[in-house]
Coordinates of C-alpha atoms in Angstrom, one line a residue:
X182 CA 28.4 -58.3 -64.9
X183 CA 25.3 -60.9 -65.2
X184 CA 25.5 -62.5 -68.6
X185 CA 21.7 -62.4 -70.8
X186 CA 19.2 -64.8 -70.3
X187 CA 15.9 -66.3 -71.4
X188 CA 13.0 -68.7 -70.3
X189 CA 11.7 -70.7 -72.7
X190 CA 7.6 -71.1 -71.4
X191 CA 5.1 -73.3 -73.5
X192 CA 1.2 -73.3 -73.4
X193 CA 1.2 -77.1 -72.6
X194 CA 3.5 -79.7 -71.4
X195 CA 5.3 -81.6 -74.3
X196 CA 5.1 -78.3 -76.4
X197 CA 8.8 -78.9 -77.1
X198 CA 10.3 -77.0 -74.8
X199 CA 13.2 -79.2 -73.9
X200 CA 13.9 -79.5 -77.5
X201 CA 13.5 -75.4 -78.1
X202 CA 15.9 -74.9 -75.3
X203 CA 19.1 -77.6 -76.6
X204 CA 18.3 -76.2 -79.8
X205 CA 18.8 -72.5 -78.8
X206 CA 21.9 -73.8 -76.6
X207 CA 23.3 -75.5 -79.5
X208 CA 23.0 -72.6 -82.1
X209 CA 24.5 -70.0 -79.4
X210 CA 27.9 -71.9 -78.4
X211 CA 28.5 -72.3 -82.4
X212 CA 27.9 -68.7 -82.6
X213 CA 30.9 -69.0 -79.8
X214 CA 28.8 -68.0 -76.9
X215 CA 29.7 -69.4 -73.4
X216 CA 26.0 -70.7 -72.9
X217 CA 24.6 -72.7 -70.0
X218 CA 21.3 -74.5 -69.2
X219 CA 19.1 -74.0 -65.9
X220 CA 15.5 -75.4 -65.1
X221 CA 14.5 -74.3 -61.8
X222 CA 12.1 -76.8 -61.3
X223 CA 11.6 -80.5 -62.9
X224 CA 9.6 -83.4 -62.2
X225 CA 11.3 -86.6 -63.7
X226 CA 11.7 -90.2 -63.1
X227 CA 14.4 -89.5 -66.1
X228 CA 17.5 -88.5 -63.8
X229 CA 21.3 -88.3 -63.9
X230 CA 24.2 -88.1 -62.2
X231 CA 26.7 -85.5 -62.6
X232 CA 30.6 -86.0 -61.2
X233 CA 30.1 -84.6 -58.3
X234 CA 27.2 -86.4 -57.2
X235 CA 24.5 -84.6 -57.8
X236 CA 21.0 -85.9 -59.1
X237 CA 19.7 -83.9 -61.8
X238 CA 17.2 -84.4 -64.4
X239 CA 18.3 -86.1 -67.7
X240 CA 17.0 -83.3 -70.3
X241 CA 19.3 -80.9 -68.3
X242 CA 22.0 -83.2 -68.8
X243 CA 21.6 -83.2 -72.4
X244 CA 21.0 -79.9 -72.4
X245 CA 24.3 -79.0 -70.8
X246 CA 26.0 -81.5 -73.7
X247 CA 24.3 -78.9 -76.3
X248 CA 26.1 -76.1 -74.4
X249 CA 28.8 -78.6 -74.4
X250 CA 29.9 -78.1 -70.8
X251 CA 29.8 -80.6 -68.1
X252 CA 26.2 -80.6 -66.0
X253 CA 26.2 -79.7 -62.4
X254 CA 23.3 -79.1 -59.6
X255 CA 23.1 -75.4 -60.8
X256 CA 21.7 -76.4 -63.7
X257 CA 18.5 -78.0 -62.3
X258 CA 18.3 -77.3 -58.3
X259 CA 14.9 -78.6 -57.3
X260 CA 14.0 -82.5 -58.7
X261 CA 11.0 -83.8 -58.4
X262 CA 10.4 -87.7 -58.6
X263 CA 7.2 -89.2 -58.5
X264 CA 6.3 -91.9 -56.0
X265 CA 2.7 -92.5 -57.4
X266 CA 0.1 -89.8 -58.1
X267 CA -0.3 -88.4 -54.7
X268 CA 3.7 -87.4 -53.4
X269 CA 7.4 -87.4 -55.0
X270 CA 10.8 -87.6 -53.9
X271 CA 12.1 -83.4 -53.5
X272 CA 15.8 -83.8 -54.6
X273 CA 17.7 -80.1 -53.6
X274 CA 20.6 -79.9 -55.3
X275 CA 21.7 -83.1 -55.8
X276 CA 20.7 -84.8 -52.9
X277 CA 17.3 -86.1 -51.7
X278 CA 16.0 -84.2 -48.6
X279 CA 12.5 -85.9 -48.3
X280 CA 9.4 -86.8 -49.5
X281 CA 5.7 -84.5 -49.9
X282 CA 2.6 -84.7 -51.2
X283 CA 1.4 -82.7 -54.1
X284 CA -0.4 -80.3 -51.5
X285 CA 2.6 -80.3 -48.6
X286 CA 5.3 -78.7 -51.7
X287 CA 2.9 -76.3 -53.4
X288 CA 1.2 -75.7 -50.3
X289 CA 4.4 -74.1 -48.3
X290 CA 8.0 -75.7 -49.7
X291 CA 8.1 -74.6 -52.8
X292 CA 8.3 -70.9 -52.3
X293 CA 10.7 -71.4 -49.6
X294 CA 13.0 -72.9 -52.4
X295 CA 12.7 -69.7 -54.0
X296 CA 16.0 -68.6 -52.9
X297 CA 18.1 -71.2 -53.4
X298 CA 17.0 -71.1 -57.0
X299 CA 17.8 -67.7 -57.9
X300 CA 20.9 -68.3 -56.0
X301 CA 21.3 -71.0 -58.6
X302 CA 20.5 -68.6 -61.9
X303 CA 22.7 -65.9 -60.6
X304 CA 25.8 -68.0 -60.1
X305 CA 24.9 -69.1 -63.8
X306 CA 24.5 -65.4 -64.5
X307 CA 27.9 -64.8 -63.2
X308 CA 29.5 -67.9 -65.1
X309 CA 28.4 -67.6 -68.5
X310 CA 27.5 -64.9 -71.4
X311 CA 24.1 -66.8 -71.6
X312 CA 21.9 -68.9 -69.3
X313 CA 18.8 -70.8 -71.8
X314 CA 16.4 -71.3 -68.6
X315 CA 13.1 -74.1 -69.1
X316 CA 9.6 -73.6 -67.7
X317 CA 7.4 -76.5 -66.5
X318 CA 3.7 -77.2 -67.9
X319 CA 2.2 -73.6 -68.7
X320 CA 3.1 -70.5 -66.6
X321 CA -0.5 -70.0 -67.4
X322 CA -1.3 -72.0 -64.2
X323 CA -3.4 -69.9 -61.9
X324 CA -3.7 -72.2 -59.4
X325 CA 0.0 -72.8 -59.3
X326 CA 1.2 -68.7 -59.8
X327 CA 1.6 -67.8 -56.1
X328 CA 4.0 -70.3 -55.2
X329 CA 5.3 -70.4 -59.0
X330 CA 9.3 -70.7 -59.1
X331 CA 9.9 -72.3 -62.5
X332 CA 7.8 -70.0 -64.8
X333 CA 6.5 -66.6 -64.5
X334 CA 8.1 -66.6 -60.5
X335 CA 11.7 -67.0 -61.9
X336 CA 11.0 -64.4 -65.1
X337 CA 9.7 -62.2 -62.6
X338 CA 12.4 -62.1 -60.1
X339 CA 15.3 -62.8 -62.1
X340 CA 14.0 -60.1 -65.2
X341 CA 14.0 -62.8 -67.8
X342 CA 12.1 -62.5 -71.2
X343 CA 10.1 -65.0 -72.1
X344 CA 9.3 -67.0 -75.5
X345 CA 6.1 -69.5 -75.1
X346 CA 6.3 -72.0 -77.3
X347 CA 3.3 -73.8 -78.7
X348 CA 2.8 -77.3 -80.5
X349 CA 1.0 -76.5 -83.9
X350 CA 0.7 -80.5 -84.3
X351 CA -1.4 -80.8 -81.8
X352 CA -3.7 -77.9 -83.3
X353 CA -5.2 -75.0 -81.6
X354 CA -2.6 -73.1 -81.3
X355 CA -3.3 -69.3 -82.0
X356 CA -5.9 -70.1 -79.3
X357 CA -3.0 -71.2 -76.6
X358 CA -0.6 -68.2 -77.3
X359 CA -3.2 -65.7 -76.7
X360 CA -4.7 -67.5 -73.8
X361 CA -1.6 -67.8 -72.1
X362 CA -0.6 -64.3 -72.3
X363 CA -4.6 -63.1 -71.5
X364 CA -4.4 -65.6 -68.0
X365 CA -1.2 -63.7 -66.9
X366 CA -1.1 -60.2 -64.7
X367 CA -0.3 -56.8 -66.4
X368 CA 3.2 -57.2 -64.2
X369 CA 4.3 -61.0 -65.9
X370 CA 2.7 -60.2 -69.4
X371 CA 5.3 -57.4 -69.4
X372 CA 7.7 -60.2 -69.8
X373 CA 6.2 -62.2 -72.2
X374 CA 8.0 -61.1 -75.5
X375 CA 6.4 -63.0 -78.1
X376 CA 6.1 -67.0 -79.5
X377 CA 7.5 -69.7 -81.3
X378 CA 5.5 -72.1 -83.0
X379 CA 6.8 -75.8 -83.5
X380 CA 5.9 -78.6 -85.3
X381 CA 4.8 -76.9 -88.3
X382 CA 3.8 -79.3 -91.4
X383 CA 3.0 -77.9 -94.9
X384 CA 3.6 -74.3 -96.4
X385 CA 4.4 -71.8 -94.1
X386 CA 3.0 -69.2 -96.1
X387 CA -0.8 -70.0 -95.4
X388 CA 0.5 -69.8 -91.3
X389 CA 1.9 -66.3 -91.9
X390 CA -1.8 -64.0 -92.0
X391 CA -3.0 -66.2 -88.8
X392 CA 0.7 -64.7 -87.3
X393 CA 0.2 -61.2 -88.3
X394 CA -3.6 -61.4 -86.8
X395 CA -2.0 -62.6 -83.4
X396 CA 0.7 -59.8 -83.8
X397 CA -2.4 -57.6 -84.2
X398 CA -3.9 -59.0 -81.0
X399 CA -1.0 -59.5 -78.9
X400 CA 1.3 -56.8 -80.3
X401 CA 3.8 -59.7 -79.8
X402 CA 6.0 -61.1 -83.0
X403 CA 6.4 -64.9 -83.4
X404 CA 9.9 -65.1 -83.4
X405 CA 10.0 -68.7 -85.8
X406 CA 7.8 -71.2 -86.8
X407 CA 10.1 -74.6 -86.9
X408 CA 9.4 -77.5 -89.1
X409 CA 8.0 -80.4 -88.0
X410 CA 11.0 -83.5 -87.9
X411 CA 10.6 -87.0 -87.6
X412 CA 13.6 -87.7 -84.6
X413 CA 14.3 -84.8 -82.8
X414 CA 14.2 -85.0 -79.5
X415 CA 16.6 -85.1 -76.4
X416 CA 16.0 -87.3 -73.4
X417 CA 12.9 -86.7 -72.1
X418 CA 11.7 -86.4 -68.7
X419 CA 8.8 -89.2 -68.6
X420 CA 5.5 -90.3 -68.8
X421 CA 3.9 -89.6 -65.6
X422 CA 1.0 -87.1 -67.8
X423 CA 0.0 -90.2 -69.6
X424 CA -3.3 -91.7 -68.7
X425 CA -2.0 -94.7 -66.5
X426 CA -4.2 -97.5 -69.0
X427 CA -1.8 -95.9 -71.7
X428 CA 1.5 -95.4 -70.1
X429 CA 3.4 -98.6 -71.1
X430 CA 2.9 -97.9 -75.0
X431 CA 3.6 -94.3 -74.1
X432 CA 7.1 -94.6 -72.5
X433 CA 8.0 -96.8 -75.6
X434 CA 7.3 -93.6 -77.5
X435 CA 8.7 -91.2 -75.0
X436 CA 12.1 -93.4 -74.7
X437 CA 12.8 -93.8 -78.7
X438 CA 11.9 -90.2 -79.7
X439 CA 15.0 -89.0 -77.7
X440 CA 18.6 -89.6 -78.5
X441 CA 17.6 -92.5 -81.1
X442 CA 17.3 -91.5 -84.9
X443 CA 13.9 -92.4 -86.0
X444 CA 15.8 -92.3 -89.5
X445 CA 18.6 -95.1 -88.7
X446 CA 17.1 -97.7 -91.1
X447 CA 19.9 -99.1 -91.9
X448 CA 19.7 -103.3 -92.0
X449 CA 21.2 -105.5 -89.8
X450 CA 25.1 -106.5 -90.4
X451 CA 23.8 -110.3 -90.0
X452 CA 21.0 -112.5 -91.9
X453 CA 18.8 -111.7 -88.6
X454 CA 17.7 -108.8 -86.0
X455 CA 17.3 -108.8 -82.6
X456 CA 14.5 -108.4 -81.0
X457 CA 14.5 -106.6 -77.2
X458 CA 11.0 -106.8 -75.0
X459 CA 11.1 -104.1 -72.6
X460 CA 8.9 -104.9 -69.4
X461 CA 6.9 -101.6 -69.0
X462 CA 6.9 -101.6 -65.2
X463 CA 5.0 -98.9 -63.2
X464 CA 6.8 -96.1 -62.2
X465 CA 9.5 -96.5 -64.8
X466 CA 12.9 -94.9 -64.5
X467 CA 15.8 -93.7 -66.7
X468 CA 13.7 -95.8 -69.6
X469 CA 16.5 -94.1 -71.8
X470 CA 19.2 -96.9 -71.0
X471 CA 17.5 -99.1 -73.9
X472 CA 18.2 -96.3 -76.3
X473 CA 21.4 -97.4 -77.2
X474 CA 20.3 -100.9 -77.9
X475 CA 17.6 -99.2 -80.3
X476 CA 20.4 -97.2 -81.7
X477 CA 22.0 -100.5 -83.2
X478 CA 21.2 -101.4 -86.8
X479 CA 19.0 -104.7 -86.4
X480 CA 18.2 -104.3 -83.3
X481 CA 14.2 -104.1 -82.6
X482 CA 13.5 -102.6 -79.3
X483 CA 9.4 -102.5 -78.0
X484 CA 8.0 -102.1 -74.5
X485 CA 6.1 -104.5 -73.3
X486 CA 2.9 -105.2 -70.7
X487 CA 1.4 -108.7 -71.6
X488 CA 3.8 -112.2 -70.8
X489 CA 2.9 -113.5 -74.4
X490 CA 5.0 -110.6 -75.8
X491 CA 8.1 -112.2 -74.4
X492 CA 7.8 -115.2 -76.3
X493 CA 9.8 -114.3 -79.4
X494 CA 11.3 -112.0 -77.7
X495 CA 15.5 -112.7 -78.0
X496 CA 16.0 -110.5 -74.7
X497 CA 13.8 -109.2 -72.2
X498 CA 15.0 -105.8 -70.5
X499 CA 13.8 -105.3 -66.5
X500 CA 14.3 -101.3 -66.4
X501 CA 14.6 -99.3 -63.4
X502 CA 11.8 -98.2 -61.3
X503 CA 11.0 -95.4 -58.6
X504 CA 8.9 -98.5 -57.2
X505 CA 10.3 -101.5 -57.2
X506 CA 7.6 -103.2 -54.4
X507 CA 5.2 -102.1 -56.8
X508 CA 7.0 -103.2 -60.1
X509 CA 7.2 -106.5 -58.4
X510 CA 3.4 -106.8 -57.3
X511 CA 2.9 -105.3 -61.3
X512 CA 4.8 -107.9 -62.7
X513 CA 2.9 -110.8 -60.9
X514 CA -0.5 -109.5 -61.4
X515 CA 0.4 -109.4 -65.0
X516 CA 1.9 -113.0 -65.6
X517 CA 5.3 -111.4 -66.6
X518 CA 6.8 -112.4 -63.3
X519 CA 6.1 -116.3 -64.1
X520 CA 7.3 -115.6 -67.9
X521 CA 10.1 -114.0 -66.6
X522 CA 11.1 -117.0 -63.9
X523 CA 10.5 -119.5 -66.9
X524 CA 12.9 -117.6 -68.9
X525 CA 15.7 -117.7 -66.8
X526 CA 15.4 -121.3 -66.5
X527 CA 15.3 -122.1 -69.8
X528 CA 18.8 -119.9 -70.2
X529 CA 17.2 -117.4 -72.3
X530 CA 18.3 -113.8 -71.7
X531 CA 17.1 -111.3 -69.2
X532 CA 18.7 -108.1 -68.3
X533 CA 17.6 -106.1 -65.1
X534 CA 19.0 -102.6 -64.3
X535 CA 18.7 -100.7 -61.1
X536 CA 15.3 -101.8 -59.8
X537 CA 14.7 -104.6 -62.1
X538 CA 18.1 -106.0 -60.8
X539 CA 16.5 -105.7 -57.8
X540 CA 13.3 -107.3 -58.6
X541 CA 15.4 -110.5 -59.8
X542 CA 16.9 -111.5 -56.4
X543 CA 15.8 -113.1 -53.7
X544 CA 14.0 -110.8 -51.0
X545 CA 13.8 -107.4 -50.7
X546 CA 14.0 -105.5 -47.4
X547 CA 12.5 -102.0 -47.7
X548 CA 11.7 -99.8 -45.0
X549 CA 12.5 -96.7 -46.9
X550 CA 11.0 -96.6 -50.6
X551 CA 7.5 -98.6 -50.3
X552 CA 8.1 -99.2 -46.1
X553 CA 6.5 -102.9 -46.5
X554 CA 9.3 -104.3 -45.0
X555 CA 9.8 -108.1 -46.0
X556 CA 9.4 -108.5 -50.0
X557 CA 10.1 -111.9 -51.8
X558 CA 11.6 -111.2 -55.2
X559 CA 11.6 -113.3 -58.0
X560 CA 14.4 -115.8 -57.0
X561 CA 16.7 -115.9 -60.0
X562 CA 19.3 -114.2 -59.2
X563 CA 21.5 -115.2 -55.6
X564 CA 20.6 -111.5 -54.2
X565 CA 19.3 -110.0 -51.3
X566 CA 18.5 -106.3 -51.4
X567 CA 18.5 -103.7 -48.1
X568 CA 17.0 -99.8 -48.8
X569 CA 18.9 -97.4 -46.7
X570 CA 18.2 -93.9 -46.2
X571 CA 21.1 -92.7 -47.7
X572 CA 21.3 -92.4 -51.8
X573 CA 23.8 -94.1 -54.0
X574 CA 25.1 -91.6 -56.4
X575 CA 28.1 -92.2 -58.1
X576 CA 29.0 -92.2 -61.8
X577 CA 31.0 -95.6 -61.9
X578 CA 33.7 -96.6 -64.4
X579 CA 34.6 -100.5 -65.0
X580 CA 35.7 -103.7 -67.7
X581 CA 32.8 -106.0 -68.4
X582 CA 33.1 -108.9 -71.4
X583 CA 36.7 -107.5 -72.0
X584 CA 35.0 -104.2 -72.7
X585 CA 35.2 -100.6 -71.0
X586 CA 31.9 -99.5 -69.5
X587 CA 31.1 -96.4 -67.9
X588 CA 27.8 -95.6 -66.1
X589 CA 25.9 -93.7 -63.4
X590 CA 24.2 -95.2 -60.3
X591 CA 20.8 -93.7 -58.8
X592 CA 19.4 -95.8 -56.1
X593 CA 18.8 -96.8 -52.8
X594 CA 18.8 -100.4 -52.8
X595 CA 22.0 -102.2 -51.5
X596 CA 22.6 -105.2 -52.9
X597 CA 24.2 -108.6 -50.9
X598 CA 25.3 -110.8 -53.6
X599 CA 25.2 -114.4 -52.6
X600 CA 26.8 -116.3 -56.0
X601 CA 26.8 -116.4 -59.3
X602 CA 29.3 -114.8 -61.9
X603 CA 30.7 -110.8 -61.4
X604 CA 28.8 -108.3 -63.6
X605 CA 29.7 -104.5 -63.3
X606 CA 28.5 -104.2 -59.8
X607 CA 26.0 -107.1 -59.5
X608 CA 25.8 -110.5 -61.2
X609 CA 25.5 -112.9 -63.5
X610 CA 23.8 -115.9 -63.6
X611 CA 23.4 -118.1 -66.6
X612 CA 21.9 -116.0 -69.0
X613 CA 20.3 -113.6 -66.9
X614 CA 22.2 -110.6 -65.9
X615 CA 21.5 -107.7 -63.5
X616 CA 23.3 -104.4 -62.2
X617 CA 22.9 -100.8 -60.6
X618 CA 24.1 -99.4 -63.6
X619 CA 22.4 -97.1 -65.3
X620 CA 24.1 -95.6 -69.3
X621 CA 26.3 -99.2 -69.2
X622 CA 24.8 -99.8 -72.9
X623 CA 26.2 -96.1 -74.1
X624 CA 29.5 -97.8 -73.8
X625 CA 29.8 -99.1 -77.9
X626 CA 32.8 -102.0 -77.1
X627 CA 30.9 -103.1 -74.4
X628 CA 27.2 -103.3 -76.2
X629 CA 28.7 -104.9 -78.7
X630 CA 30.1 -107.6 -76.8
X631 CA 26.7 -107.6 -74.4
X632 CA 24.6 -108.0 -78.0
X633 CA 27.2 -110.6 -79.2
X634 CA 26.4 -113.0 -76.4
X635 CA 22.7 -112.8 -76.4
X636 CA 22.6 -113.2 -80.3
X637 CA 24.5 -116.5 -79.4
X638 CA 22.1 -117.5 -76.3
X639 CA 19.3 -116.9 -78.8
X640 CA 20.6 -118.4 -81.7
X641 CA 20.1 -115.3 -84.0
X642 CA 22.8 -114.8 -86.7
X643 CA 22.9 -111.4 -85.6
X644 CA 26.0 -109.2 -85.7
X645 CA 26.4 -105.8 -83.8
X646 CA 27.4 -103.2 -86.4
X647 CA 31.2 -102.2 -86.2
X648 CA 31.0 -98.5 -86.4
X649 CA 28.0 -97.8 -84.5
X650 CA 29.0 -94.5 -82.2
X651 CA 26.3 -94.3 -79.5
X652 CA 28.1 -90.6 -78.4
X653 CA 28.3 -89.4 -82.4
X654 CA 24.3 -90.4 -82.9
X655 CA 23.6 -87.7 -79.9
X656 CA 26.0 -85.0 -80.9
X657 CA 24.4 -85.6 -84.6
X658 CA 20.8 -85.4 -82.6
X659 CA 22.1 -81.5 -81.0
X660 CA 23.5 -80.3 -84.3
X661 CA 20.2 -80.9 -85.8
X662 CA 18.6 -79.3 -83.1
X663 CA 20.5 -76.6 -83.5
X664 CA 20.0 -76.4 -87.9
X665 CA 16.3 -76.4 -86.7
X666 CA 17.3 -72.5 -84.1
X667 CA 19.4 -71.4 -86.9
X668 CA 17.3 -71.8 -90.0
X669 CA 13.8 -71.5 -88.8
X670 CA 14.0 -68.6 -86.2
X671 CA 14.9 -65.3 -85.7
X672 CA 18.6 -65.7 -84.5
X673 CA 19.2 -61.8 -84.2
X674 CA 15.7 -60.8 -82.8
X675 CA 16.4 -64.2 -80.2
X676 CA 19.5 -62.8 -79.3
X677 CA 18.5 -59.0 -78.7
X678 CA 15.8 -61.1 -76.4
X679 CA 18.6 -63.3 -74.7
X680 CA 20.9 -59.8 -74.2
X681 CA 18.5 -56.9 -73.4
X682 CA 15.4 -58.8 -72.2
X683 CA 11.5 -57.7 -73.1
X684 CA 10.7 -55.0 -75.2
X685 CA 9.8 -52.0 -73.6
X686 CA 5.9 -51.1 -73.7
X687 CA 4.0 -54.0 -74.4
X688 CA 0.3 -53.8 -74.0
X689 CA -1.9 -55.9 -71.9
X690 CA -4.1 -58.3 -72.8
X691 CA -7.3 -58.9 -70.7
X692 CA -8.8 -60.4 -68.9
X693 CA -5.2 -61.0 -67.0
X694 CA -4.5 -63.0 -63.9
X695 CA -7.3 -63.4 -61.3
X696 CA -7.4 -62.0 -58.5

């Protein structure tokens, strides 16, 4: 018997519906539901790896940790990671099987992924009393609806009801939920089953006749108007909808919203803080490893674009990059690659991860990623990096500063280590330190420790806080989630939804699709 399901839709990108989805996941395996996630379809620079080896985005991750189950390729069969504006990586099931322009998937590939999607939900189906699927964007996409498999094209062949939420914050609203529904055909509207609005500030009982007059238009309920909440969030997927002049300030936003409480204020255990300058390089990946330094109480995490912000800066943070060529080239244009050169030489601390470990070494031989063959790095680290074809994917375990440290690797860069002091799976040098590890930070004993020696090389008297539980600060995150489902929306009307689908007879609202 196929267990109940539901797509959660929205009328924009960013209307929440990551966070609507954990949230309903959460509330339904405390109600003792067996519960699972599924997106069918995501485009993220923001990627993890599950124990088999599979690449998957990082909100289904999180979104599995709601359900409290471990993640797996089901759960998000077709990744999308950007190379620039124009194409992106297509990872199926795991595993990366080539790259295409914006035109080349939507033009023919996508639908023939189709399949192997539903394939995906029904094994889900099979599995679990409950599958919570996420939509992409809008479903109201006409451009996009005939080769659609992540909105209306998987609520359509899989019979799931759907709940659009909108963004009230943003304003507009009423306008969006009847738009979307009016821009859909009389055979996907019947799916459509009514709205939730998030982000609500102020007294929801001057919201409540603008409802009932959308009831009256729609003949569709709002099924909860949630609060608006300083914090929530789970990890996101990234910034790529963000003007490029604006994306450096808005990945800093993005990043800190997710698994880090806006509301831990609590002061630093020392007399001083810490203050961490994260390099905002293009194409930015897995910006969520710095979370867990923002997590720490006294520890002042911003992201960075300018060399003079590194000057008081205590340590400067190298993420991980879909580009690392290009993160390079960024970095020199800017100054930072100077500032950054400088630093190591004057023993002040610089971490890179993934591609910013990368950046840090010596040359860089790429024939797969950016295919300019010959790239000089920056030269402090004894490291020469080769791309090969095939994918490192692995979710590594290790000891580091006497610590335990668990992470994930995502990459393609191999890494020939010519010196220097053993770090996880790279080096250290001095006071700069790079790795392939991705999540290393999550590991508390091992922050700690990391944050203990850079307060030292920086002569803060800064001390890590003792009970600081990176893992507690997320589960804390999805319970809250969860409060928002269960006090703010219609649990037994959701769950009707989630086990007998649509209601039956549902009027149409012109104009519909177009032809």
């Amino acid at each position: 018997m196929s267990g109940g399901g539901l797509l959660v839709a929205g009328t924009t990108s960013d209307a929440g519906k990551s966070v609507v989805t954990a949230g309903i996941c959460r509330w339904l395996v405390r109600q003792g539901v067996k519960v699972a996630p599924f997106k069918a379809q995501n485009m993220s620079l923001n990627s993890f790896v599950t124990r088999e080896g599979a690449e998957i985005g990082r909100a289904q991750a999180m979104q599995a940790q709601a359900c409290r189950v471990e993640p797996t390729a089901l759960m998000n069969p077709v990744l999308l990671k950007p190379g620039g504006e124009q194409s992106s990586q297509v990872v199926l099931m795991g595993k990366p099987v080539g790259e295409l322009s914006a035109r080349g998937y939507h033009g023919g590939r996508q639908q023939q992924l189709l399949g192997t999607v539903l394939d995906c939900l029904a094994e889900l189906r099979g599995t679990y009393d409950a599958v919570i699927c996420e939509g992409a964007g809008s479903p109201a996409e006409i451009n996009l609806r005939r080769t659609d498999i992540v909105n209306m094209g998987i609520a359509r062949n899989a019979r799931l009801p759907v709940l659009v939420v909108g963004d009230i914050d943003r304003g507009g609203v009423f306008a969006s939920f009847f738009g979307t529904v009016a821009l859909l055909s009389p055979e996907d509207q019947e799916l459509v089953a009514g709205f939730l609005v998030n982000k609500f500030r102020g007294d929801v009982s001057l919201l409540e006749p603008g409802l009932d007059m959308l009831h009256g238009l729609t003949g569709r309920h709002t099924y909860g108007v949630l609060p608006f909440r300083h914090g929530l969030g789970i990890d996101e997927e990234d910034g790529m909808g963000v003007p490029p002049r604006e994306r450096s300030r808005a990945w800093g936003r993005v990043s800190l919203r997710g698994t880090v409480r806006e509301s831990n204020l609590a002061p630093p255990v020392g007399e001083d803080v810490l203050r961490v300058a994260v390099c905002a390089i293009p194409l930015m990946s897995n910006f969520t490893d710095v979370d867990a330094l923002a997590a720490e109480p006294g520890v002042v995490v911003r992201f960075v674009d300018r060399p003079e912000e590194l000057a008081d800066a205590d340590l400067v943070v190298v993420p991980g990059t879909r580009g690392t060529v290009k993160a390079l080239e960024w970095l020199r244009e800017r100054g930072l690659a100077d500032a950054l050169v400088r630093r190591a030489a004057e023993q002040r601390p610089v971490l890179g991860i993934c591609g910013g470990f990368q950046v840090l070494g010596e040359h860089i031989e790429d024939e797969v990623e950016s295919r300019r063959g010959h790239v000089e790095g920056l030269g402090v680290l004894p490291v020469r990096v080769r791309f090969a074809r095939e994918k490192t994917l692995t979710r590594p375990v290790g000891e580091a500063l006497g610590e335990h440290v668990e992470g994930y690797e995502i990459h393609h860069g191999v890494a020939d280590i010519g010196g220097g002091e053993a770090f996880l799976d790279g080096i250290r040098v001095g006071q700069t330190w790079g790795t392939h590890w991705h999540g290393s930070l999550e590991s508390d004993g091992f922050r700690r420790a990391f944050l203990r020696e850079v307060a030292a090389a920086a002569g803060r008297r800064f001390v890590p806080a003792p009970d600081t539980s990176f893992a507690a600060l997320r589960e804390e995150q999805l319970d809250r989630l969860g409060d928002l489902i269960e006090q703010h929306a219609d649990t037994d009307a959701l769950w009707r939804l989630i086990e007998s689908g649509a209601p039956q007879g549902l009027p149409f609202i012109p104009p519909g699709a177009p032809a």
